[in-house]
Structure formats: structure tokens, C-alpha cells
């Protein structure tokens, strides 16, 4: 069953795919939200009310219909979610503020910044000219072979 909600202006607000009264879809996002102008806002891939474990991100947030500003790998449900990915960055963020956009890559396990073999958080401009890296283990800055925060001119 597909359930749609609309804004007072008639534009689509959300679309939910339900099976046995649970958010569930195997061939696309089970929950989609829209801005008041009908452009996509968020997409959530869920099966049986839980975020689907998959290679691609299971949560995507849009700045507008064209620009993706957040991609995340999540576990849990819509109301009790955690950002989590074991073998790679769990969150990518993009903010297109002039004159340069900002790109953030974060390694997160169970909502904690964590990476043992490199920086857990990297921030850089979209032209890759300036970057900052944070070495974090279990949400604490930690690095044995150098400073835990590195600011540089290259990614």
C-alpha cells in the first residue's frame, strides 16, 4: 500500500510504502519526503521498518531536486536510528556555499566517530585546495604517529 500526504497547497509532502503496516520496500526507498515545491527532500531505504543493510547509502538528503547534500549508512528505525558503517565512511556531506563548496567525509560506527587506520573526519573545499583531517577513535581525538588534527593545502 502507498500512503501519500500533501501540503495545504496540494503539493506532495511524503510518500510511504507499507507492507503489513510497516515501512517496507525492496526495489527503492520506502519513505520519501518532499519540500513544499514538490522537490525531493529525503529518501529512506527501509525493510520491515528498519534501515536496509546495503552497499549504497540508505539515507539521502537533498538541498533541492538536483543537489544531494547528505548520504548516510544507517541502522535501526526512523525513530531510533544510528549512523553506522563498518568498512568505509558512513556519512558524506556537501554544502555548496560560494565561493567554494564544503565536502565532509566521516567514518562512524554506532553514532561514534571512529577509525583506526586513518582520519575519521575529513573536511575540504570542493576544489580540494584546503583540507582538515581529524584522527578519532571511539569519539576521542587520538593518533600515535602524529597530531590528531591536521590542516593542510591538499586533501
Coordinates of C-alpha atoms in Angstrom, one line a residue:
X1 CA 0.0 0.0 0.0
X2 CA 1.2 3.5 -0.8
X3 CA 0.3 6.3 1.5
X4 CA 0.7 9.9 0.4
X5 CA 0.4 13.2 2.4
X6 CA 0.1 16.6 0.8
X7 CA 0.8 20.2 1.8
X8 CA -2.1 22.6 2.0
X9 CA -1.1 23.9 -1.4
X10 CA -1.7 20.4 -2.9
X11 CA 2.0 19.5 -3.4
X12 CA 3.2 16.1 -2.3
X13 CA 4.7 16.1 1.2
X14 CA 5.6 12.4 1.7
X15 CA 5.1 9.0 0.2
X16 CA 5.3 5.9 2.3
X17 CA 5.4 2.3 1.0
X18 CA 3.8 0.0 3.6
X19 CA 3.6 -3.8 3.9
X20 CA 1.8 -5.2 7.0
X21 CA 1.6 -1.7 8.4
X22 CA 5.5 -1.3 8.3
X23 CA 7.7 0.8 6.1
X24 CA 8.9 -1.8 3.6
X25 CA 10.2 -1.8 0.0
X26 CA 12.8 -3.9 -1.7
X27 CA 13.1 -2.1 -5.0
X28 CA 13.5 1.5 -3.9
X29 CA 13.1 3.9 -1.0
X30 CA 10.2 3.1 1.4
X31 CA 9.8 6.6 2.7
X32 CA 10.3 9.8 0.6
X33 CA 9.8 13.4 1.8
X34 CA 9.3 16.4 -0.4
X35 CA 9.9 20.2 0.0
X36 CA 6.8 22.4 -0.3
X37 CA 7.7 23.0 -4.0
X38 CA 7.4 19.2 -4.7
X39 CA 11.2 18.7 -5.0
X40 CA 12.7 15.7 -3.2
X41 CA 13.9 16.3 0.4
X42 CA 14.9 12.9 1.8
X43 CA 14.8 9.3 0.8
X44 CA 14.9 6.4 3.3
X45 CA 15.5 2.7 2.3
X46 CA 13.8 0.5 4.8
X47 CA 12.6 -3.1 5.1
X48 CA 10.2 -4.1 7.9
X49 CA 10.6 -0.6 9.5
X50 CA 14.4 -1.0 9.7
X51 CA 17.1 0.7 7.6
X52 CA 18.1 -1.8 4.9
X53 CA 21.7 -3.0 5.0
X54 CA 23.1 -2.4 1.6
X55 CA 26.3 -1.3 -0.3
X56 CA 24.8 2.1 -1.2
X57 CA 23.7 4.7 1.3
X58 CA 20.2 4.0 2.8
X59 CA 19.5 7.7 3.6
X60 CA 19.9 10.6 1.2
X61 CA 19.0 14.2 1.8
X62 CA 18.6 16.8 -1.0
X63 CA 19.3 20.5 -1.0
X64 CA 17.0 20.7 -4.0
X65 CA 15.9 18.1 -6.6
X66 CA 19.4 18.2 -8.2
X67 CA 21.9 18.6 -5.3
X68 CA 22.5 15.8 -2.8
X69 CA 23.8 17.3 0.4
X70 CA 23.9 14.2 2.7
X71 CA 24.4 10.5 2.1
X72 CA 24.4 8.2 5.2
X73 CA 24.5 4.5 6.0
X74 CA 22.1 3.9 9.0
X75 CA 21.0 1.1 11.2
X76 CA 17.8 0.9 13.3
X77 CA 14.5 2.5 12.6
X78 CA 13.3 6.0 11.7
X79 CA 12.8 6.9 15.3
X80 CA 15.8 5.1 16.8
X81 CA 18.5 5.4 14.1
X82 CA 22.2 5.3 14.3
X83 CA 24.7 6.2 11.7
X84 CA 26.9 3.2 11.2
X85 CA 29.2 1.6 8.6
X86 CA 31.9 -0.9 9.4
X87 CA 34.3 -0.7 6.4
X88 CA 34.1 2.8 5.0
X89 CA 32.8 6.3 5.5
X90 CA 29.3 6.3 6.9
X91 CA 28.4 9.9 6.0
X92 CA 29.2 12.2 3.1
X93 CA 28.0 15.8 3.3
X94 CA 28.2 18.6 0.7
X95 CA 27.4 22.2 1.2
X96 CA 27.6 24.4 -2.0
X97 CA 28.3 27.8 -0.3
X98 CA 30.0 30.3 -2.6
X99 CA 32.8 30.8 -3.4
X100 CA 33.7 27.2 -2.6
X101 CA 31.6 24.2 -1.6
X102 CA 32.5 22.2 1.5
X103 CA 32.8 18.4 1.5
X104 CA 32.8 16.3 4.7
X105 CA 33.6 12.6 4.9
X106 CA 33.0 10.9 8.2
X107 CA 33.8 7.3 9.4
X108 CA 31.2 6.5 12.1
X109 CA 30.3 3.3 13.9
X110 CA 27.2 3.2 16.1
X111 CA 26.9 7.1 16.0
X112 CA 30.5 7.5 17.2
X113 CA 33.3 8.9 15.0
X114 CA 35.8 6.1 14.7
X115 CA 38.6 5.0 12.5
X116 CA 41.8 3.2 13.5
X117 CA 43.8 3.4 10.2
X118 CA 43.4 7.0 9.1
X119 CA 41.4 10.2 9.7
X120 CA 37.8 9.6 10.9
X121 CA 36.7 13.0 9.6
X122 CA 38.0 14.9 6.6
X123 CA 36.8 18.4 5.6
X124 CA 37.8 20.0 2.4
X125 CA 36.7 22.5 -0.2
X126 CA 35.2 21.1 -3.4
X127 CA 38.2 22.3 -5.4
X128 CA 40.3 20.1 -3.0
X129 CA 42.6 23.1 -2.2
X130 CA 42.2 23.2 1.6
X131 CA 41.5 20.4 3.9
X132 CA 41.4 19.4 7.6
X133 CA 41.6 15.9 8.9
X134 CA 40.7 14.6 12.4
X135 CA 42.0 11.3 13.7
X136 CA 39.4 10.0 16.1
X137 CA 38.9 6.6 17.9
X138 CA 35.6 5.9 19.7
X139 CA 34.7 9.6 19.5
X140 CA 38.0 10.8 21.1
X141 CA 40.8 12.5 19.2
X142 CA 43.7 10.1 19.1
X143 CA 46.7 9.5 17.0
X144 CA 50.0 7.8 17.9
X145 CA 52.2 8.7 14.9
X146 CA 51.4 12.5 14.7
X147 CA 48.9 15.2 15.5
X148 CA 45.3 14.2 15.8
X149 CA 44.2 17.3 13.7
X150 CA 46.0 18.1 10.5
X151 CA 45.3 21.2 8.4
X152 CA 46.8 21.4 5.0
X153 CA 46.7 22.6 1.5
X154 CA 45.9 19.2 0.0
X155 CA 43.3 16.6 0.6

